[in-house]
Amino acid sequence: MQKAPHAQQCLIAQISDPHIKAGGKLSYRQVDTASALRQAISTLNQLAPRPDLVLISGDLVDFGHPDEYATFKQILAELTLPVYLIPGNHDDREHLRAAFPEHSYLFQHRDYLQWVVDDYPVRLVGLDSSVPGKPHGELSDESLQWLDTTLAEQPEKPTLIMVHHHPFVSGIDHMDRQPLKRPDALADVIGKHTQVERVLCGHLHRSIQARFANTLAISCPGVSHQVSLDLTPDGPSSFQLEPPGYLMHQWSATNGMVTHQGFIERYPGPFPFFDAYGLID
């Protein structure tokens, strides 16, 4: 029996690192993170065609405080699309769960905010790499075994894995001092499962791609600010107020997975490549 057309494709938007503060406070006395998230949500709500869902790859708030999650949730309510969350190093597991009791997938595991969602043509797997009180990330042996078992359940279904910390060397020195620890252990698991289309992460506040475990690992731009692109050894820890962005992961049964980057900012266009007199010079 031929599948329905809607089952043959899936459009997945990804944003990352909102770093929401409460009470109108500015991040680093420069960045209005609440306003930035509202602008990101407005952009996502107006996309055409509409994404099937939105992934947010960690660092939802800045200090993991309940009032920050209350602010984050209030802003997120403006999103008119299904949304799935994972924690980052700035998040607090219990406060995040307490703020979103209706997000039942966050309660699939007792100790970690790791989950699997099978409601779409692409399978979604969220991992919890947060280490309380530390900037780096790590996946426990228990989490890696859970991932291996979870991936083995549906070896034919295209799958996205989302983890906050980057499992590759980015070349940005101060960020590479706080990556996902033991990336080889994650690579060993993913390398056994050829259905994994992407490993999606945040943390880097830039769009960066790297080969990883026979697939592609890709980080998402930040919602409000970007980590400076400084590839010098021992480069300074700094950020830029470059245009924020999002990723769009487009999967179809015909073409597989293709990832695009979009910008969360108003700018002129689109303009046609043709004018009334023919091809524009």
PDB file of C-alpha atoms in Angstrom:
ATOM      1  CA  MET A   1       0.000   0.000   0.000  1.00  0.00           C
ATOM      2  CA  GLN A   2       1.384   3.423  -0.990  1.00  0.00           C
ATOM      3  CA  LYS A   3       1.958   5.797   1.901  1.00  0.00           C
ATOM      4  CA  ALA A   4       0.063   9.058   2.096  1.00  0.00           C
ATOM      5  CA  PRO A   5       2.016  12.041   0.690  1.00  0.00           C
ATOM      6  CA  HIS A   6       2.393  13.640   4.108  1.00  0.00           C
ATOM      7  CA  ALA A   7       4.201  10.530   5.358  1.00  0.00           C
ATOM      8  CA  GLN A   8       6.849  10.946   2.642  1.00  0.00           C
ATOM      9  CA  GLN A   9       8.288  14.222   3.908  1.00  0.00           C
ATOM     10  CA  CYS A  10       9.069  16.133   7.088  1.00  0.00           C
ATOM     11  CA  LEU A  11      10.193  19.706   7.734  1.00  0.00           C
ATOM     12  CA  ILE A  12      12.001  20.296  11.028  1.00  0.00           C
ATOM     13  CA  ALA A  13      13.082  23.730  12.274  1.00  0.00           C
ATOM     14  CA  GLN A  14      15.831  24.079  14.873  1.00  0.00           C
ATOM     15  CA  ILE A  15      16.770  27.004  17.084  1.00  0.00           C
ATOM     16  CA  SER A  16      19.198  27.013  19.976  1.00  0.00           C
ATOM     17  CA  ASP A  17      20.575  28.758  23.025  1.00  0.00           C
ATOM     18  CA  PRO A  18      17.899  31.333  23.915  1.00  0.00           C
ATOM     19  CA  HIS A  19      19.591  31.927  27.311  1.00  0.00           C
ATOM     20  CA  ILE A  20      16.456  33.575  28.681  1.00  0.00           C
ATOM     21  CA  LYS A  21      16.811  35.872  31.659  1.00  0.00           C
ATOM     22  CA  ALA A  22      13.959  36.948  33.914  1.00  0.00           C
ATOM     23  CA  GLY A  23      12.847  40.446  34.830  1.00  0.00           C
ATOM     24  CA  GLY A  24      13.982  42.079  31.610  1.00  0.00           C
ATOM     25  CA  LYS A  25      17.681  41.651  32.426  1.00  0.00           C
ATOM     26  CA  LEU A  26      20.152  41.867  29.559  1.00  0.00           C
ATOM     27  CA  SER A  27      22.631  39.088  28.934  1.00  0.00           C
ATOM     28  CA  TYR A  28      26.197  40.363  29.383  1.00  0.00           C
ATOM     29  CA  ARG A  29      24.546  43.811  29.696  1.00  0.00           C
ATOM     30  CA  GLN A  30      24.167  43.764  25.917  1.00  0.00           C
ATOM     31  CA  VAL A  31      21.578  41.250  24.729  1.00  0.00           C
ATOM     32  CA  ASP A  32      17.808  41.324  25.222  1.00  0.00           C
ATOM     33  CA  THR A  33      17.321  37.561  25.077  1.00  0.00           C
ATOM     34  CA  ALA A  34      13.550  37.699  25.616  1.00  0.00           C
ATOM     35  CA  SER A  35      13.080  40.033  22.670  1.00  0.00           C
ATOM     36  CA  ALA A  36      15.387  37.876  20.561  1.00  0.00           C
ATOM     37  CA  LEU A  37      13.346  34.743  21.281  1.00  0.00           C
ATOM     38  CA  ARG A  38      10.111  36.544  20.445  1.00  0.00           C
ATOM     39  CA  GLN A  39      11.573  37.577  17.108  1.00  0.00           C
ATOM     40  CA  ALA A  40      12.717  34.001  16.457  1.00  0.00           C
ATOM     41  CA  ILE A  41       9.248  32.652  17.221  1.00  0.00           C
ATOM     42  CA  SER A  42       7.646  35.261  14.987  1.00  0.00           C
ATOM     43  CA  THR A  43       9.951  34.165  12.169  1.00  0.00           C
ATOM     44  CA  LEU A  44       9.139  30.482  12.673  1.00  0.00           C
ATOM     45  CA  ASN A  45       5.402  31.147  12.821  1.00  0.00           C
ATOM     46  CA  GLN A  46       5.515  32.897   9.452  1.00  0.00           C
ATOM     47  CA  LEU A  47       7.568  30.315   7.564  1.00  0.00           C
ATOM     48  CA  ALA A  48       6.020  28.877   4.420  1.00  0.00           C
ATOM     49  CA  PRO A  49       5.780  25.985   4.053  1.00  0.00           C
ATOM     50  CA  ARG A  50       5.176  25.532   7.748  1.00  0.00           C
ATOM     51  CA  PRO A  51       7.558  23.242   9.616  1.00  0.00           C
ATOM     52  CA  ASP A  52       6.062  20.142  11.149  1.00  0.00           C
ATOM     53  CA  LEU A  53       7.847  20.851  14.423  1.00  0.00           C
ATOM     54  CA  VAL A  54      10.561  22.877  16.149  1.00  0.00           C
ATOM     55  CA  LEU A  55      13.567  21.556  18.059  1.00  0.00           C
ATOM     56  CA  ILE A  56      15.356  23.725  20.636  1.00  0.00           C
ATOM     57  CA  SER A  57      18.815  22.363  21.353  1.00  0.00           C
ATOM     58  CA  GLY A  58      19.532  23.505  24.898  1.00  0.00           C
ATOM     59  CA  ASP A  59      20.545  26.469  27.050  1.00  0.00           C
ATOM     60  CA  LEU A  60      16.906  27.453  27.190  1.00  0.00           C
ATOM     61  CA  VAL A  61      17.578  29.834  30.080  1.00  0.00           C
ATOM     62  CA  ASP A  62      20.689  31.426  31.540  1.00  0.00           C
ATOM     63  CA  PHE A  63      20.948  30.184  35.136  1.00  0.00           C
ATOM     64  CA  GLY A  64      18.326  27.429  35.381  1.00  0.00           C
ATOM     65  CA  HIS A  65      16.130  29.428  37.774  1.00  0.00           C
ATOM     66  CA  PRO A  66      12.356  28.844  37.968  1.00  0.00           C
ATOM     67  CA  ASP A  67      11.548  32.479  37.139  1.00  0.00           C
ATOM     68  CA  GLU A  68      13.646  32.186  33.975  1.00  0.00           C
ATOM     69  CA  TYR A  69      11.725  29.077  32.913  1.00  0.00           C
ATOM     70  CA  ALA A  70       8.469  30.896  33.624  1.00  0.00           C
ATOM     71  CA  THR A  71       9.589  33.688  31.292  1.00  0.00           C
ATOM     72  CA  PHE A  72      10.769  31.188  28.679  1.00  0.00           C
ATOM     73  CA  LYS A  73       7.456  29.326  28.809  1.00  0.00           C
ATOM     74  CA  GLN A  74       5.431  32.517  28.505  1.00  0.00           C
ATOM     75  CA  ILE A  75       7.316  33.523  25.360  1.00  0.00           C
ATOM     76  CA  LEU A  76       7.293  29.997  23.926  1.00  0.00           C
ATOM     77  CA  ALA A  77       3.490  29.964  24.177  1.00  0.00           C
ATOM     78  CA  GLU A  78       3.484  32.305  21.171  1.00  0.00           C
ATOM     79  CA  LEU A  79       4.852  29.487  18.984  1.00  0.00           C
ATOM     80  CA  THR A  80       2.108  27.877  16.892  1.00  0.00           C
ATOM     81  CA  LEU A  81       4.098  24.715  16.128  1.00  0.00           C
ATOM     82  CA  PRO A  82       4.871  21.576  18.174  1.00  0.00           C
ATOM     83  CA  VAL A  83       8.143  22.008  20.053  1.00  0.00           C
ATOM     84  CA  TYR A  84      10.629  19.640  21.689  1.00  0.00           C
ATOM     85  CA  LEU A  85      13.322  20.632  24.185  1.00  0.00           C
ATOM     86  CA  ILE A  86      16.619  19.339  25.514  1.00  0.00           C
ATOM     87  CA  PRO A  87      18.751  20.857  28.285  1.00  0.00           C
ATOM     88  CA  GLY A  88      22.160  22.500  27.972  1.00  0.00           C
ATOM     89  CA  ASN A  89      24.822  23.361  30.493  1.00  0.00           C
ATOM     90  CA  HIS A  90      22.894  26.492  31.573  1.00  0.00           C
ATOM     91  CA  ASP A  91      19.751  24.482  32.330  1.00  0.00           C
ATOM     92  CA  ASP A  92      18.480  22.704  35.434  1.00  0.00           C
ATOM     93  CA  ARG A  93      16.793  19.346  34.867  1.00  0.00           C
ATOM     94  CA  GLU A  94      14.286  19.489  37.693  1.00  0.00           C
ATOM     95  CA  HIS A  95      13.319  23.123  37.178  1.00  0.00           C
ATOM     96  CA  LEU A  96      12.843  22.475  33.458  1.00  0.00           C
ATOM     97  CA  ARG A  97      10.609  19.491  34.132  1.00  0.00           C
ATOM     98  CA  ALA A  98       8.646  21.433  36.722  1.00  0.00           C
ATOM     99  CA  ALA A  99       8.019  24.241  34.239  1.00  0.00           C
ATOM    100  CA  PHE A 100       6.822  21.899  31.466  1.00  0.00           C
ATOM    101  CA  PRO A 101       4.817  19.048  33.061  1.00  0.00           C
ATOM    102  CA  GLU A 102       2.711  18.815  29.893  1.00  0.00           C
ATOM    103  CA  HIS A 103       5.791  17.862  27.856  1.00  0.00           C
ATOM    104  CA  SER A 104       5.472  14.186  28.712  1.00  0.00           C
ATOM    105  CA  TYR A 105       8.507  13.151  26.642  1.00  0.00           C
ATOM    106  CA  LEU A 106      10.717  14.941  29.232  1.00  0.00           C
ATOM    107  CA  PHE A 107       9.712  12.256  31.760  1.00  0.00           C
ATOM    108  CA  GLN A 108      10.634   9.174  29.724  1.00  0.00           C
ATOM    109  CA  HIS A 109      13.812   8.593  31.744  1.00  0.00           C
ATOM    110  CA  ARG A 110      14.133   8.818  35.513  1.00  0.00           C
ATOM    111  CA  ASP A 111      17.508  10.558  35.763  1.00  0.00           C
ATOM    112  CA  TYR A 112      18.078  12.288  32.417  1.00  0.00           C
ATOM    113  CA  LEU A 113      16.036  14.444  30.070  1.00  0.00           C
ATOM    114  CA  GLN A 114      16.542  12.052  27.173  1.00  0.00           C
ATOM    115  CA  TRP A 115      13.703  10.921  25.003  1.00  0.00           C
ATOM    116  CA  VAL A 116      12.488   9.482  21.717  1.00  0.00           C
ATOM    117  CA  VAL A 117       9.499  10.705  19.677  1.00  0.00           C
ATOM    118  CA  ASP A 118       8.062   8.488  16.931  1.00  0.00           C
ATOM    119  CA  ASP A 119       5.180  10.691  15.799  1.00  0.00           C
ATOM    120  CA  TYR A 120       6.775  11.888  12.539  1.00  0.00           C
ATOM    121  CA  PRO A 121       8.291  10.381   9.387  1.00  0.00           C
ATOM    122  CA  VAL A 122      11.674  11.222  10.939  1.00  0.00           C
ATOM    123  CA  ARG A 123      12.413   9.719  14.344  1.00  0.00           C
ATOM    124  CA  LEU A 124      13.566  12.242  16.953  1.00  0.00           C
ATOM    125  CA  VAL A 125      15.999  11.342  19.725  1.00  0.00           C
ATOM    126  CA  GLY A 126      16.949  13.876  22.402  1.00  0.00           C
ATOM    127  CA  LEU A 127      20.000  13.377  24.619  1.00  0.00           C
ATOM    128  CA  ASP A 128      20.885  15.023  27.930  1.00  0.00           C
ATOM    129  CA  SER A 129      24.580  15.980  27.982  1.00  0.00           C
ATOM    130  CA  SER A 130      24.307  18.447  30.867  1.00  0.00           C
ATOM    131  CA  VAL A 131      26.665  18.066  33.828  1.00  0.00           C
ATOM    132  CA  PRO A 132      25.364  20.068  36.821  1.00  0.00           C
ATOM    133  CA  GLY A 133      27.620  23.007  37.605  1.00  0.00           C
ATOM    134  CA  LYS A 134      29.972  22.385  34.661  1.00  0.00           C
ATOM    135  CA  PRO A 135      30.199  24.006  31.206  1.00  0.00           C
ATOM    136  CA  HIS A 136      31.246  20.833  29.357  1.00  0.00           C
ATOM    137  CA  GLY A 137      28.953  17.983  28.417  1.00  0.00           C
ATOM    138  CA  GLU A 138      29.038  14.254  28.964  1.00  0.00           C
ATOM    139  CA  LEU A 139      26.883  11.212  28.255  1.00  0.00           C
ATOM    140  CA  SER A 140      26.903   8.502  30.893  1.00  0.00           C
ATOM    141  CA  ASP A 141      27.398   4.848  30.022  1.00  0.00           C
ATOM    142  CA  GLU A 142      23.733   4.373  30.906  1.00  0.00           C
ATOM    143  CA  SER A 143      22.700   7.053  28.424  1.00  0.00           C
ATOM    144  CA  LEU A 144      24.866   5.556  25.682  1.00  0.00           C
ATOM    145  CA  GLN A 145      23.393   2.108  26.279  1.00  0.00           C
ATOM    146  CA  TRP A 146      19.901   3.611  26.174  1.00  0.00           C
ATOM    147  CA  LEU A 147      20.750   5.295  22.862  1.00  0.00           C
ATOM    148  CA  ASP A 148      22.105   2.059  21.380  1.00  0.00           C
ATOM    149  CA  THR A 149      18.971   0.162  22.393  1.00  0.00           C
ATOM    150  CA  THR A 150      16.679   2.945  21.175  1.00  0.00           C
ATOM    151  CA  LEU A 151      18.332   3.153  17.753  1.00  0.00           C
ATOM    152  CA  ALA A 152      18.223  -0.622  17.355  1.00  0.00           C
ATOM    153  CA  GLU A 153      14.435  -0.589  17.736  1.00  0.00           C
ATOM    154  CA  GLN A 154      13.805   1.032  14.334  1.00  0.00           C
ATOM    155  CA  PRO A 155      16.866   0.571  12.102  1.00  0.00           C
ATOM    156  CA  GLU A 156      15.029   1.529   8.908  1.00  0.00           C
ATOM    157  CA  LYS A 157      13.512   4.823  10.042  1.00  0.00           C
ATOM    158  CA  PRO A 158      15.487   8.032   9.340  1.00  0.00           C
ATOM    159  CA  THR A 159      16.552   9.514  12.661  1.00  0.00           C
ATOM    160  CA  LEU A 160      17.782  12.819  14.050  1.00  0.00           C
ATOM    161  CA  ILE A 161      19.780  12.859  17.277  1.00  0.00           C
ATOM    162  CA  MET A 162      19.893  16.110  19.249  1.00  0.00           C
ATOM    163  CA  VAL A 163      22.509  16.821  21.921  1.00  0.00           C
ATOM    164  CA  HIS A 164      23.509  20.226  23.274  1.00  0.00           C
ATOM    165  CA  HIS A 165      27.309  19.961  23.345  1.00  0.00           C
ATOM    166  CA  HIS A 166      29.337  19.587  20.151  1.00  0.00           C
ATOM    167  CA  PRO A 167      31.055  16.192  19.715  1.00  0.00           C
ATOM    168  CA  PHE A 168      33.710  17.514  17.306  1.00  0.00           C
ATOM    169  CA  VAL A 169      36.566  20.011  17.343  1.00  0.00           C
ATOM    170  CA  SER A 170      35.188  23.338  16.113  1.00  0.00           C
ATOM    171  CA  GLY A 171      38.488  25.234  15.958  1.00  0.00           C
ATOM    172  CA  ILE A 172      37.122  27.914  18.306  1.00  0.00           C
ATOM    173  CA  ASP A 173      39.517  27.350  21.175  1.00  0.00           C
ATOM    174  CA  HIS A 174      37.536  28.524  24.194  1.00  0.00           C
ATOM    175  CA  MET A 175      34.488  26.511  23.081  1.00  0.00           C
ATOM    176  CA  ASP A 176      36.591  23.408  22.436  1.00  0.00           C
ATOM    177  CA  ARG A 177      37.603  23.495  26.093  1.00  0.00           C
ATOM    178  CA  GLN A 178      33.954  22.758  26.985  1.00  0.00           C
ATOM    179  CA  PRO A 179      32.757  20.237  24.373  1.00  0.00           C
ATOM    180  CA  LEU A 180      31.040  16.894  24.725  1.00  0.00           C
ATOM    181  CA  LYS A 181      33.510  14.724  26.608  1.00  0.00           C
ATOM    182  CA  ARG A 182      34.136  11.186  25.315  1.00  0.00           C
ATOM    183  CA  PRO A 183      32.840  11.897  21.810  1.00  0.00           C
ATOM    184  CA  ASP A 184      34.365   8.616  20.613  1.00  0.00           C
ATOM    185  CA  ALA A 185      31.956   6.721  22.863  1.00  0.00           C
ATOM    186  CA  LEU A 186      29.022   8.454  21.181  1.00  0.00           C
ATOM    187  CA  ALA A 187      30.568   7.859  17.758  1.00  0.00           C
ATOM    188  CA  ASP A 188      30.912   4.144  18.514  1.00  0.00           C
ATOM    189  CA  VAL A 189      27.176   3.909  19.184  1.00  0.00           C
ATOM    190  CA  ILE A 190      26.009   6.024  16.259  1.00  0.00           C
ATOM    191  CA  GLY A 191      28.421   4.330  13.874  1.00  0.00           C
ATOM    192  CA  LYS A 192      26.476   1.076  14.288  1.00  0.00           C
ATOM    193  CA  HIS A 193      23.207   2.646  13.149  1.00  0.00           C
ATOM    194  CA  THR A 194      23.150   3.853   9.546  1.00  0.00           C
ATOM    195  CA  GLN A 195      19.683   5.426   9.816  1.00  0.00           C
ATOM    196  CA  VAL A 196      21.069   8.437  11.756  1.00  0.00           C
ATOM    197  CA  GLU A 197      20.786  11.364   9.333  1.00  0.00           C
ATOM    198  CA  ARG A 198      22.195  14.127  11.555  1.00  0.00           C
ATOM    199  CA  VAL A 199      23.597  14.781  14.998  1.00  0.00           C
ATOM    200  CA  LEU A 200      22.184  18.211  15.905  1.00  0.00           C
ATOM    201  CA  CYS A 201      23.736  20.350  18.609  1.00  0.00           C
ATOM    202  CA  GLY A 202      23.803  23.872  20.004  1.00  0.00           C
ATOM    203  CA  HIS A 203      26.343  25.372  22.415  1.00  0.00           C
ATOM    204  CA  LEU A 204      28.603  26.839  19.702  1.00  0.00           C
ATOM    205  CA  HIS A 205      26.242  29.689  18.750  1.00  0.00           C
ATOM    206  CA  ARG A 206      27.305  29.262  15.120  1.00  0.00           C
ATOM    207  CA  SER A 207      26.367  27.040  12.179  1.00  0.00           C
ATOM    208  CA  ILE A 208      29.267  24.592  11.930  1.00  0.00           C
ATOM    209  CA  GLN A 209      29.334  21.222  10.164  1.00  0.00           C
ATOM    210  CA  ALA A 210      31.669  18.266  10.655  1.00  0.00           C
ATOM    211  CA  ARG A 211      31.755  14.615   9.675  1.00  0.00           C
ATOM    212  CA  PHE A 212      31.011  12.469  12.698  1.00  0.00           C
ATOM    213  CA  ALA A 213      30.424   8.730  13.052  1.00  0.00           C
ATOM    214  CA  ASN A 214      29.589   8.210   9.358  1.00  0.00           C
ATOM    215  CA  THR A 215      27.022  10.993   9.455  1.00  0.00           C
ATOM    216  CA  LEU A 216      26.964  14.792   9.723  1.00  0.00           C
ATOM    217  CA  ALA A 217      27.132  16.723  12.987  1.00  0.00           C
ATOM    218  CA  ILE A 218      25.848  20.270  12.717  1.00  0.00           C
ATOM    219  CA  SER A 219      25.532  23.059  15.265  1.00  0.00           C
ATOM    220  CA  CYS A 220      22.785  25.667  15.206  1.00  0.00           C
ATOM    221  CA  PRO A 221      23.261  29.447  15.303  1.00  0.00           C
ATOM    222  CA  GLY A 222      22.273  31.217  18.498  1.00  0.00           C
ATOM    223  CA  VAL A 223      18.913  32.893  18.872  1.00  0.00           C
ATOM    224  CA  SER A 224      20.338  36.109  20.313  1.00  0.00           C
ATOM    225  CA  HIS A 225      24.122  36.294  19.811  1.00  0.00           C
ATOM    226  CA  GLN A 226      26.884  34.365  18.073  1.00  0.00           C
ATOM    227  CA  VAL A 227      30.230  33.143  19.363  1.00  0.00           C
ATOM    228  CA  SER A 228      33.005  35.073  17.606  1.00  0.00           C
ATOM    229  CA  LEU A 229      34.541  33.240  14.653  1.00  0.00           C
ATOM    230  CA  ASP A 230      38.125  33.289  15.902  1.00  0.00           C
ATOM    231  CA  LEU A 231      40.191  30.277  14.865  1.00  0.00           C
ATOM    232  CA  THR A 232      43.469  31.428  16.399  1.00  0.00           C
ATOM    233  CA  PRO A 233      44.971  29.226  19.138  1.00  0.00           C
ATOM    234  CA  ASP A 234      44.050  30.507  22.593  1.00  0.00           C
ATOM    235  CA  GLY A 235      41.625  33.000  21.024  1.00  0.00           C
ATOM    236  CA  PRO A 236      39.599  35.147  23.424  1.00  0.00           C
ATOM    237  CA  SER A 237      36.191  34.156  24.728  1.00  0.00           C
ATOM    238  CA  SER A 238      33.902  36.653  23.007  1.00  0.00           C
ATOM    239  CA  PHE A 239      30.629  37.019  21.146  1.00  0.00           C
ATOM    240  CA  GLN A 240      29.268  39.041  18.239  1.00  0.00           C
ATOM    241  CA  LEU A 241      25.888  40.619  17.639  1.00  0.00           C
ATOM    242  CA  GLU A 242      25.718  38.990  14.228  1.00  0.00           C
ATOM    243  CA  PRO A 243      22.300  38.142  12.754  1.00  0.00           C
ATOM    244  CA  PRO A 244      20.708  35.261  14.677  1.00  0.00           C
ATOM    245  CA  GLY A 245      19.637  32.225  12.724  1.00  0.00           C
ATOM    246  CA  TYR A 246      17.847  28.897  12.572  1.00  0.00           C
ATOM    247  CA  LEU A 247      18.327  25.612  10.747  1.00  0.00           C
ATOM    248  CA  MET A 248      15.731  23.903   8.593  1.00  0.00           C
ATOM    249  CA  HIS A 249      16.103  20.156   8.146  1.00  0.00           C
ATOM    250  CA  GLN A 250      14.073  18.958   5.160  1.00  0.00           C
ATOM    251  CA  TRP A 251      13.605  15.220   4.778  1.00  0.00           C
ATOM    252  CA  SER A 252      11.822  13.421   1.967  1.00  0.00           C
ATOM    253  CA  ALA A 253      11.665   9.781   1.024  1.00  0.00           C
ATOM    254  CA  THR A 254      13.004  10.737  -2.401  1.00  0.00           C
ATOM    255  CA  ASN A 255      15.876  13.063  -1.510  1.00  0.00           C
ATOM    256  CA  GLY A 256      16.808  12.171   2.066  1.00  0.00           C
ATOM    257  CA  MET A 257      17.873  14.912   4.486  1.00  0.00           C
ATOM    258  CA  VAL A 258      18.924  18.399   3.374  1.00  0.00           C
ATOM    259  CA  THR A 259      19.748  21.161   5.872  1.00  0.00           C
ATOM    260  CA  HIS A 260      19.339  24.897   5.226  1.00  0.00           C
ATOM    261  CA  GLN A 261      20.265  27.932   7.327  1.00  0.00           C
ATOM    262  CA  GLY A 262      17.917  30.895   7.629  1.00  0.00           C
ATOM    263  CA  PHE A 263      18.283  34.229   9.391  1.00  0.00           C
ATOM    264  CA  ILE A 264      16.081  35.691  12.108  1.00  0.00           C
ATOM    265  CA  GLU A 265      16.161  39.258  10.905  1.00  0.00           C
ATOM    266  CA  ARG A 266      14.227  41.513   8.591  1.00  0.00           C
ATOM    267  CA  TYR A 267      16.043  42.251   5.351  1.00  0.00           C
ATOM    268  CA  PRO A 268      15.102  43.281   1.780  1.00  0.00           C
ATOM    269  CA  GLY A 269      13.754  40.647  -0.618  1.00  0.00           C
ATOM    270  CA  PRO A 270      13.043  38.233  -2.029  1.00  0.00           C
ATOM    271  CA  PHE A 271      13.592  39.742  -5.483  1.00  0.00           C
ATOM    272  CA  PRO A 272      13.126  37.888  -8.790  1.00  0.00           C
ATOM    273  CA  PHE A 273      16.137  37.153 -10.950  1.00  0.00           C
ATOM    274  CA  PHE A 274      14.149  38.540 -13.911  1.00  0.00           C
ATOM    275  CA  ASP A 275      12.799  42.020 -14.519  1.00  0.00           C
ATOM    276  CA  ALA A 276      10.245  43.211 -17.029  1.00  0.00           C
ATOM    277  CA  TYR A 277      12.890  43.269 -19.766  1.00  0.00           C
ATOM    278  CA  GLY A 278      14.429  39.852 -19.214  1.00  0.00           C
ATOM    279  CA  LEU A 279      17.447  38.619 -17.334  1.00  0.00           C
ATOM    280  CA  ILE A 280      18.945  41.206 -14.979  1.00  0.00           C
ATOM    281  CA  ASP A 281      22.579  42.069 -15.771  1.00  0.00           C
TER     282      ASP A 281
END
